CSV table of C-alpha atoms in Angstrom, one decimal:
chain,number,residue,atom,x,y,z
M,182,UNK,CA,0.0,0.0,0.0
M,183,UNK,CA,1.0,3.5,-0.2
M,184,UNK,CA,2.5,5.5,2.4
M,185,UNK,CA,-1.1,6.9,2.6
M,186,UNK,CA,-0.8,6.9,5.7
M,187,UNK,CA,2.8,8.2,6.1
M,188,UNK,CA,3.0,10.9,6.7
M,189,UNK,CA,0.7,14.2,5.2
M,190,UNK,CA,1.1,16.7,7.9
M,191,UNK,CA,0.8,20.5,8.3
M,192,UNK,CA,0.7,23.0,11.1
M,193,UNK,CA,-2.8,22.0,12.1
M,194,UNK,CA,-3.4,18.7,10.4
M,195,UNK,CA,-1.4,16.0,8.8
M,196,UNK,CA,-3.2,16.1,5.4
M,197,UNK,CA,-4.4,19.6,4.5
M,198,UNK,CA,-3.9,21.3,1.2
M,199,UNK,CA,-2.2,24.6,1.8
M,200,UNK,CA,-1.6,26.9,-1.1
M,201,UNK,CA,1.7,28.7,-0.4
M,202,UNK,CA,3.0,30.8,-3.3
M,203,UNK,CA,6.1,32.5,-2.0
M,204,UNK,CA,8.6,30.1,-3.5
M,205,UNK,CA,6.6,29.5,-6.6
M,206,UNK,CA,6.2,33.2,-7.3
M,207,UNK,CA,9.9,33.7,-6.7
M,208,UNK,CA,11.0,31.0,-9.1
M,209,UNK,CA,8.1,30.6,-11.6
M,210,UNK,CA,8.9,33.8,-13.5
M,211,UNK,CA,12.6,33.1,-13.4
M,212,UNK,CA,12.0,29.6,-14.8
M,213,UNK,CA,10.0,31.0,-17.7
M,214,UNK,CA,12.7,33.7,-18.4
M,215,UNK,CA,15.4,31.1,-18.2
M,216,UNK,CA,13.5,28.9,-20.7
M,217,UNK,CA,13.2,31.7,-23.2
M,218,UNK,CA,16.8,32.8,-22.9
M,219,UNK,CA,18.1,29.3,-22.5
M,220,UNK,CA,16.7,28.2,-25.8
M,221,UNK,CA,18.5,31.1,-27.4
M,222,UNK,CA,21.8,30.5,-25.7
M,223,UNK,CA,21.7,27.5,-23.4
M,224,UNK,CA,25.4,27.6,-22.5
M,225,UNK,CA,25.4,31.1,-20.9
M,226,UNK,CA,22.1,31.6,-19.0
M,227,UNK,CA,22.5,32.7,-15.4
M,228,UNK,CA,19.2,33.3,-13.5
M,229,UNK,CA,19.8,35.7,-10.6
M,230,UNK,CA,17.7,36.4,-7.5
M,231,UNK,CA,16.3,32.9,-7.1
M,232,UNK,CA,15.7,32.2,-3.5
M,233,UNK,CA,13.5,32.8,-0.5
M,234,UNK,CA,12.3,36.4,-0.4
M,235,UNK,CA,12.3,36.5,3.4
M,236,UNK,CA,15.9,35.6,3.6
M,237,UNK,CA,17.1,38.7,2.0
M,238,UNK,CA,20.1,37.0,0.4
M,239,UNK,CA,19.3,36.1,-3.2
M,240,UNK,CA,21.5,33.6,-4.9
M,241,UNK,CA,22.9,33.3,-8.4
M,242,UNK,CA,21.8,30.1,-10.1
M,243,UNK,CA,23.3,28.9,-13.3
M,244,UNK,CA,20.6,27.1,-15.3
M,245,UNK,CA,22.9,26.7,-18.3
M,246,UNK,CA,23.7,23.1,-17.7
M,247,UNK,CA,20.0,22.3,-17.5
M,248,UNK,CA,19.4,23.7,-21.0
M,249,UNK,CA,22.6,22.0,-22.2
M,250,UNK,CA,21.1,18.7,-21.2
M,251,UNK,CA,17.7,19.6,-22.5
M,252,UNK,CA,19.2,20.4,-25.9
M,253,UNK,CA,21.4,17.2,-26.0
M,254,UNK,CA,18.3,15.1,-25.2
M,255,UNK,CA,16.4,16.8,-28.0
M,256,UNK,CA,19.2,16.5,-30.5
M,257,UNK,CA,20.8,13.1,-29.6
M,258,UNK,CA,18.3,10.9,-27.8
M,259,UNK,CA,17.4,8.0,-30.1
M,260,UNK,CA,13.7,8.3,-29.4
M,261,UNK,CA,13.6,12.1,-29.1
M,262,UNK,CA,10.6,12.3,-31.4
M,263,UNK,CA,8.5,10.4,-28.8
M,264,UNK,CA,9.3,12.7,-25.9
M,265,UNK,CA,6.7,15.0,-24.3
M,266,UNK,CA,8.1,18.3,-23.1
M,267,UNK,CA,5.7,18.4,-20.1
M,268,UNK,CA,6.9,14.9,-18.9
M,269,UNK,CA,10.5,16.1,-19.2
M,270,UNK,CA,9.6,19.1,-16.9
M,271,UNK,CA,7.8,16.8,-14.4
M,272,UNK,CA,10.9,14.6,-14.4
M,273,UNK,CA,13.1,17.6,-13.7
M,274,UNK,CA,10.9,18.6,-10.8
M,275,UNK,CA,11.0,15.0,-9.5
M,276,UNK,CA,14.8,15.2,-9.6
M,277,UNK,CA,14.8,18.5,-7.8
M,278,UNK,CA,12.9,17.0,-4.8
M,279,UNK,CA,15.0,13.8,-5.0
M,280,UNK,CA,18.1,16.0,-4.3
M,281,UNK,CA,16.6,16.8,-0.9
M,282,UNK,CA,17.2,13.2,0.2
M,283,UNK,CA,13.9,13.3,2.0
M,284,UNK,CA,11.5,10.5,1.1
M,285,UNK,CA,8.6,12.5,2.5
M,286,UNK,CA,9.0,15.4,0.0
M,287,UNK,CA,7.3,14.2,-3.2
M,288,UNK,CA,6.0,15.7,-6.5
M,289,UNK,CA,2.7,14.4,-7.8
M,290,UNK,CA,2.0,14.8,-11.5
M,291,UNK,CA,-1.8,15.1,-12.3
M,292,UNK,CA,-2.5,11.4,-12.5
M,293,UNK,CA,-0.5,10.6,-9.3
M,294,UNK,CA,-2.1,13.6,-7.5
M,295,UNK,CA,-5.5,12.0,-8.3
M,296,UNK,CA,-4.4,8.7,-6.9
M,297,UNK,CA,-3.1,10.4,-3.8
M,298,UNK,CA,-6.4,12.0,-3.2
M,299,UNK,CA,-8.1,8.6,-3.5
M,300,UNK,CA,-5.7,7.1,-1.0
M,301,UNK,CA,-6.6,9.6,1.8
M,302,UNK,CA,-10.3,9.3,1.1
M,303,UNK,CA,-10.2,6.0,3.1
M,304,UNK,CA,-10.9,3.4,0.4
M,305,UNK,CA,-8.8,2.2,-2.5
M,306,UNK,CA,-7.4,-0.9,-4.2
M,307,UNK,CA,-4.1,-2.2,-2.9
M,308,UNK,CA,-2.5,-4.6,-0.3
M,309,UNK,CA,-3.1,-2.6,2.9
M,310,UNK,CA,0.3,-1.6,4.1
M,311,UNK,CA,2.0,1.6,5.0
M,312,UNK,CA,5.4,1.6,3.4
M,313,UNK,CA,8.5,3.8,3.8
M,314,UNK,CA,12.2,4.1,3.4
M,315,UNK,CA,14.8,3.6,6.1
M,316,UNK,CA,18.5,3.6,5.4
M,317,UNK,CA,17.8,3.6,1.6
M,318,UNK,CA,15.7,0.4,2.0
M,319,UNK,CA,12.0,0.1,1.2
M,320,UNK,CA,10.2,-1.4,4.2
M,321,UNK,CA,6.8,-2.1,5.5
M,322,UNK,CA,6.0,0.3,8.3
M,323,UNK,CA,2.7,-1.2,9.3
M,324,UNK,CA,0.2,-3.7,7.8
M,325,UNK,CA,-3.5,-2.7,8.2
M,326,UNK,CA,-5.8,-4.9,10.3
M,327,UNK,CA,-7.4,-7.7,8.2
M,328,UNK,CA,-5.7,-6.4,5.1
M,329,UNK,CA,-4.1,-8.7,2.4
M,330,UNK,CA,-0.7,-7.7,3.8
M,331,UNK,CA,-1.6,-8.9,7.3
M,332,UNK,CA,-3.3,-12.0,6.0
M,333,UNK,CA,-0.1,-12.8,4.0
M,334,UNK,CA,1.9,-12.7,7.3
M,335,UNK,CA,3.9,-9.6,6.6
M,336,UNK,CA,5.1,-7.5,9.5
M,337,UNK,CA,6.5,-4.1,10.5
M,338,UNK,CA,10.2,-3.7,9.4
M,339,UNK,CA,10.0,-6.4,6.7
M,340,UNK,CA,12.3,-5.3,3.9
M,341,UNK,CA,10.9,-5.3,0.4
M,342,UNK,CA,13.7,-6.3,-2.0
M,343,UNK,CA,11.6,-6.7,-5.2
M,344,UNK,CA,8.1,-5.8,-6.4
M,345,UNK,CA,7.3,-8.5,-9.0
M,346,UNK,CA,10.5,-8.6,-11.1
M,347,UNK,CA,11.7,-5.0,-10.3
M,348,UNK,CA,14.4,-4.4,-7.7
M,349,UNK,CA,13.6,-1.8,-5.1
M,350,UNK,CA,17.2,-0.6,-4.9
M,351,UNK,CA,17.1,3.2,-5.1
M,352,UNK,CA,13.3,3.2,-5.5
M,353,UNK,CA,11.2,6.1,-4.1
M,354,UNK,CA,8.1,5.4,-2.1
M,355,UNK,CA,6.0,7.0,-4.9
M,356,UNK,CA,7.4,4.6,-7.5
M,357,UNK,CA,6.8,1.6,-5.2
M,358,UNK,CA,3.2,2.7,-4.6
M,359,UNK,CA,2.6,2.7,-8.4
M,360,UNK,CA,4.0,-0.8,-8.7
M,361,UNK,CA,2.1,-2.2,-5.7
M,362,UNK,CA,-1.3,-0.7,-6.5
M,363,UNK,CA,-3.6,-2.4,-8.9
M,364,UNK,CA,-7.1,-3.6,-9.6
M,365,UNK,CA,-9.0,-5.8,-7.1
M,366,UNK,CA,-8.3,-9.5,-7.6
M,367,UNK,CA,-4.9,-9.0,-9.3
M,368,UNK,CA,-1.7,-10.2,-7.7
M,369,UNK,CA,1.6,-8.7,-6.8
M,370,UNK,CA,4.7,-10.7,-5.7
M,371,UNK,CA,6.9,-9.1,-3.0
M,372,UNK,CA,10.3,-10.5,-2.3
M,373,UNK,CA,10.7,-10.0,1.4
M,374,UNK,CA,13.6,-10.4,3.9
M,375,UNK,CA,13.1,-10.4,7.6
M,376,UNK,CA,15.9,-10.1,10.2
M,377,UNK,CA,15.0,-13.5,11.6
M,378,UNK,CA,15.1,-15.2,8.1
M,379,UNK,CA,18.2,-16.8,6.5
M,380,UNK,CA,17.1,-15.9,3.0
M,381,UNK,CA,14.4,-13.9,1.2
M,382,UNK,CA,11.0,-15.2,0.5
M,383,UNK,CA,8.6,-14.5,-2.4
M,384,UNK,CA,5.1,-13.5,-1.0
M,385,UNK,CA,2.2,-13.4,-3.3
M,386,UNK,CA,-0.6,-11.0,-2.3
M,387,UNK,CA,-4.0,-10.5,-4.0
M,388,UNK,CA,-5.0,-6.9,-4.2
M,389,UNK,CA,-8.4,-6.0,-2.7
M,390,UNK,CA,-10.5,-3.0,-1.7
M,391,UNK,CA,-8.8,-1.5,1.3
M,392,UNK,CA,-10.9,0.0,4.1
M,393,UNK,CA,-9.1,1.7,6.9
M,394,UNK,CA,-10.1,0.5,10.3
M,395,UNK,CA,-10.1,3.0,13.2
M,396,UNK,CA,-10.8,1.6,16.7
M,397,UNK,CA,-11.6,-1.6,18.7
M,398,UNK,CA,-12.1,-2.0,22.4
M,399,UNK,CA,-13.0,-4.6,25.1
M,400,UNK,CA,-12.8,-5.0,28.8
M,401,UNK,CA,-10.1,-7.4,30.1
M,402,UNK,CA,-9.9,-9.1,33.5
M,403,UNK,CA,-9.7,-7.1,36.6
M,404,UNK,CA,-11.5,-4.1,35.2
M,405,UNK,CA,-8.8,-3.2,32.6
M,406,UNK,CA,-10.0,-1.5,29.4
M,407,UNK,CA,-8.2,-2.4,26.2
M,408,UNK,CA,-8.4,0.1,23.4
M,409,UNK,CA,-6.7,-0.5,20.0
M,410,UNK,CA,-6.4,2.6,17.8
M,411,UNK,CA,-5.5,1.9,14.2
M,412,UNK,CA,-5.1,5.5,12.8
M,413,UNK,CA,-5.6,9.1,13.5
M,414,UNK,CA,-8.0,10.1,10.7
M,415,UNK,CA,-11.2,12.1,10.6
M,416,UNK,CA,-13.4,9.6,12.3
M,417,UNK,CA,-11.0,8.9,15.1
M,418,UNK,CA,-12.2,11.6,17.6
M,419,UNK,CA,-15.9,10.7,17.3
M,420,UNK,CA,-15.2,6.9,17.4
M,421,UNK,CA,-12.9,7.3,20.4
M,422,UNK,CA,-15.5,9.4,22.1
M,423,UNK,CA,-18.1,6.6,21.7
M,424,UNK,CA,-15.6,4.0,22.9
M,425,UNK,CA,-14.6,6.2,25.9
M,426,UNK,CA,-18.3,6.6,26.9
M,427,UNK,CA,-18.8,2.9,26.8
M,428,UNK,CA,-15.6,2.3,28.7
M,429,UNK,CA,-16.5,4.8,31.4
M,430,UNK,CA,-19.8,3.0,32.0
M,431,UNK,CA,-17.7,-0.1,32.9
M,432,UNK,CA,-15.9,1.8,35.6
M,433,UNK,CA,-12.4,0.8,34.5
M,434,UNK,CA,-9.5,0.5,36.9
M,435,UNK,CA,-6.8,0.9,34.2
M,436,UNK,CA,-6.3,1.0,30.5
M,437,UNK,CA,-4.1,-0.5,27.8
M,438,UNK,CA,-3.9,1.8,24.8
M,439,UNK,CA,-2.6,-0.2,21.9
M,440,UNK,CA,-0.9,1.9,19.2
M,441,UNK,CA,1.0,-1.0,17.6
M,442,UNK,CA,1.1,-0.8,13.7
M,443,UNK,CA,-0.7,2.6,13.9
M,444,UNK,CA,1.1,4.7,11.1
M,445,UNK,CA,-0.5,8.0,12.2
M,446,UNK,CA,-2.8,10.5,10.6
M,447,UNK,CA,-3.9,14.0,11.5
M,448,UNK,CA,-2.0,16.1,14.0
M,449,UNK,CA,-5.2,17.7,15.3
M,450,UNK,CA,-6.6,14.2,16.1
M,451,UNK,CA,-3.5,13.3,18.1
M,452,UNK,CA,-3.7,16.5,20.1
M,453,UNK,CA,-7.4,16.0,20.6
M,454,UNK,CA,-7.0,12.5,21.9
M,455,UNK,CA,-4.2,13.6,24.2
M,456,UNK,CA,-6.7,15.9,25.9
M,457,UNK,CA,-8.6,12.8,27.2
M,458,UNK,CA,-5.5,11.8,29.2
M,459,UNK,CA,-3.7,15.1,30.1
M,460,UNK,CA,-4.6,18.1,32.1
M,461,UNK,CA,-5.6,21.2,30.1
M,462,UNK,CA,-2.6,23.2,29.1
M,463,UNK,CA,0.0,20.4,29.2
M,464,UNK,CA,2.2,20.4,26.2
M,465,UNK,CA,1.5,17.6,23.6
M,466,UNK,CA,4.1,18.5,20.9
M,467,UNK,CA,5.8,21.4,19.3
M,468,UNK,CA,6.7,22.1,15.7
M,469,UNK,CA,10.0,23.7,14.7
M,470,UNK,CA,10.3,25.4,11.3
M,471,UNK,CA,13.2,26.3,9.0
M,472,UNK,CA,13.8,29.8,10.3
M,473,UNK,CA,13.5,28.9,14.0
M,474,UNK,CA,9.8,29.6,14.4
M,475,UNK,CA,8.0,27.2,16.9
M,476,UNK,CA,4.4,26.4,17.4
M,477,UNK,CA,3.3,24.6,20.6
M,478,UNK,CA,0.3,22.4,20.8
M,479,UNK,CA,-1.3,21.9,24.2
M,480,UNK,CA,-4.0,19.6,25.6
M,481,UNK,CA,-7.4,21.2,25.7
M,482,UNK,CA,-9.7,18.3,26.2
M,483,UNK,CA,-11.8,17.1,29.1
M,484,UNK,CA,-9.0,15.1,30.8
M,485,UNK,CA,-11.4,12.4,31.6
M,486,UNK,CA,-8.7,9.7,31.9
M,487,UNK,CA,-6.0,11.8,33.4
M,488,UNK,CA,-6.0,9.9,36.7
M,489,UNK,CA,-6.6,6.5,35.2
M,490,UNK,CA,-3.5,4.2,35.2
M,491,UNK,CA,-2.5,3.7,31.5
M,492,UNK,CA,0.1,1.6,29.7
M,493,UNK,CA,0.8,2.1,26.0
M,494,UNK,CA,1.7,-0.7,23.5
M,495,UNK,CA,4.0,0.4,20.7
M,496,UNK,CA,6.2,-1.3,18.0
M,497,UNK,CA,8.1,-0.6,14.8
M,498,UNK,CA,4.8,0.2,13.0
M,499,UNK,CA,3.9,3.0,15.5
M,500,UNK,CA,4.7,6.2,13.6
M,501,UNK,CA,4.1,10.0,13.5
M,502,UNK,CA,0.8,10.8,15.4
M,503,UNK,CA,1.1,7.5,17.4
M,504,UNK,CA,4.6,8.6,18.5
M,505,UNK,CA,3.2,12.1,19.5
M,506,UNK,CA,0.4,10.7,21.7
M,507,UNK,CA,2.7,8.0,23.3
M,508,UNK,CA,5.5,10.5,23.9
M,509,UNK,CA,3.1,13.2,25.3
M,510,UNK,CA,1.7,10.7,27.8
M,511,UNK,CA,5.1,9.4,28.7
M,512,UNK,CA,6.6,12.8,29.2
M,513,UNK,CA,3.7,14.4,31.1
M,514,UNK,CA,2.4,11.5,33.1
M,515,UNK,CA,5.2,8.9,33.2
M,516,UNK,CA,3.0,6.4,31.3
M,517,UNK,CA,5.1,3.3,30.5
M,518,UNK,CA,5.6,2.1,26.9
M,519,UNK,CA,5.8,-1.6,26.2
M,520,UNK,CA,6.9,-3.3,23.0
M,521,UNK,CA,9.5,-2.3,20.5
M,522,UNK,CA,11.2,0.9,19.4
M,523,UNK,CA,8.8,3.1,17.3
M,524,UNK,CA,9.4,4.0,13.7
M,525,UNK,CA,10.7,7.6,14.1
M,526,UNK,CA,8.5,9.6,11.7
M,527,UNK,CA,8.6,13.1,13.1
M,528,UNK,CA,8.4,15.6,10.3
M,529,UNK,CA,5.6,17.8,9.1
M,530,UNK,CA,4.5,17.9,5.5
M,531,UNK,CA,2.4,20.5,3.7
M,532,UNK,CA,0.5,19.8,0.5
M,533,UNK,CA,0.6,22.5,-2.1
M,534,UNK,CA,-1.6,22.5,-5.2
M,535,UNK,CA,0.2,23.4,-8.4
M,536,UNK,CA,-0.8,24.1,-12.0
M,537,UNK,CA,-2.4,21.4,-14.1
M,538,UNK,CA,-3.8,19.6,-11.1
M,539,UNK,CA,-0.3,18.5,-9.9
M,540,UNK,CA,0.8,18.6,-6.3
M,541,UNK,CA,3.8,18.8,-4.1
M,542,UNK,CA,4.2,17.4,-0.6
M,543,UNK,CA,7.1,19.0,1.1
M,544,UNK,CA,8.6,18.7,4.6
M,545,UNK,CA,8.4,22.0,6.5
M,546,UNK,CA,9.0,21.3,10.1
M,547,UNK,CA,10.2,18.8,12.8
M,548,UNK,CA,8.3,17.7,15.9
M,549,UNK,CA,9.7,17.8,19.4
M,550,UNK,CA,8.0,16.0,22.3
M,551,UNK,CA,7.5,17.8,25.6
M,552,UNK,CA,10.9,16.7,26.9
M,553,UNK,CA,12.6,18.1,23.9
M,554,UNK,CA,13.2,14.9,22.0
M,555,UNK,CA,13.2,14.9,18.2
M,556,UNK,CA,11.0,12.1,16.9
M,557,UNK,CA,12.4,12.0,13.4
M,558,UNK,CA,14.8,9.0,12.9
M,559,UNK,CA,15.0,8.6,16.7
M,560,UNK,CA,11.6,7.0,17.6
M,561,UNK,CA,10.6,6.2,21.1
M,562,UNK,CA,12.4,3.5,23.1
M,563,UNK,CA,10.0,1.4,25.2
M,564,UNK,CA,10.3,1.3,28.9
M,565,UNK,CA,9.9,-2.5,28.7
M,566,UNK,CA,11.2,-4.0,25.5
M,567,UNK,CA,9.2,-7.2,24.7
M,568,UNK,CA,9.5,-9.2,21.4
M,569,UNK,CA,6.5,-10.6,19.5
M,570,UNK,CA,7.9,-13.5,17.5
M,571,UNK,CA,6.4,-15.5,14.6
M,572,UNK,CA,5.9,-18.3,17.0
M,573,UNK,CA,3.9,-16.1,19.3
M,574,UNK,CA,1.7,-14.9,16.4
M,575,UNK,CA,1.1,-18.5,15.2
M,576,UNK,CA,0.2,-19.6,18.7
M,577,UNK,CA,-2.0,-16.5,19.2
M,578,UNK,CA,0.0,-15.4,22.1
M,579,UNK,CA,0.7,-11.8,22.8
M,580,UNK,CA,3.6,-11.3,25.3
M,581,UNK,CA,3.6,-7.5,24.8
M,582,UNK,CA,0.0,-7.3,25.9
M,583,UNK,CA,0.6,-9.7,28.8
M,584,UNK,CA,3.5,-7.4,30.0
M,585,UNK,CA,1.2,-4.4,29.8
M,586,UNK,CA,-1.5,-6.1,31.8
M,587,UNK,CA,1.2,-7.1,34.4
M,588,UNK,CA,2.4,-3.6,34.8
M,589,UNK,CA,-1.2,-2.2,35.2
M,590,UNK,CA,-2.1,-4.8,37.8
M,591,UNK,CA,0.9,-3.7,39.9
M,592,UNK,CA,-0.4,-0.1,39.8
M,593,UNK,CA,-4.0,-0.8,40.6
M,594,UNK,CA,-5.5,-1.2,44.1
M,595,UNK,CA,-8.2,-3.9,43.9
């Protein structure tokens, strides 16, 4: 599946289309000027004054080499007569973002922008997995509950070496998404390697309609409520409210909040849900921007569960909004984390609509938890590291949940 789920953040929400024109207005005219002059004399064009207006220090940028290559392609490429100029421009933009070495900053041509919009609508065809890149390797961040990926036995941190016959070496997340997506009922073969395996395995997955689950809950022994939150999308606040009311009627003595394999969602949802567990005014997370600006997000909810003993389950598939909520409760209340180290997705992206229905998603800020920790590439270390092995899953045993229950029981007076 796509990294739908990875990642689409802004100052108030993870996925919100913000039309920012400062950079575009600064460079758009210069690009047009460069094209006109470049076609006349591609070897000597120098575009001056390209840069951020606010910085007050314009740079000189030599676009001559770009036009040199453009002309060589037009003159020498064996199939130059089949080239489309607009696709060449899209490719150049894609390369520009690739130079950032940031897998979360992506250009979407019109067709890809449409697919992206379908992804975040909550239903699409695919395999049901959040994917991402770590150390230049395509990996599964989290399989969705009851998705083709989960049914095939794939897990967080599984490395994807090939998609059908194509190697994933050097691939972008966007390219991987295009290869993995497909019509319902069709198959895709992923070559997977897991740390515990001696050699890679080919896993065949049948694509299906993917519906994104949100929340499950039940009461465990000794009055302990168990809430599993699968994402932080639009419906999460309302569905959590319904679950919280039902849980409250059971008079719980403690709660296990399960954020395993939760790849995130909207920032506002994370802050909203933190308000159920924190005192009003306590810091949930802060955003730090390029020029040093900072925006602080504080709990403003009812604090209904602020005195209830809570333990949080996390793993390698807990990312972004999950890490914010878990980190906020840990830093403010000393809530214990059980499981495995989280993914470490702690940057903020903004979506900007461009011409011809294309889009750009670009990283604009980093997150810091209340204790000052950067989430990006660091993740959260659990207070109690507990493995969940293939043997545990096959025998339907959950030692991570068992440990969380043990910790809660030690905190509760029966």
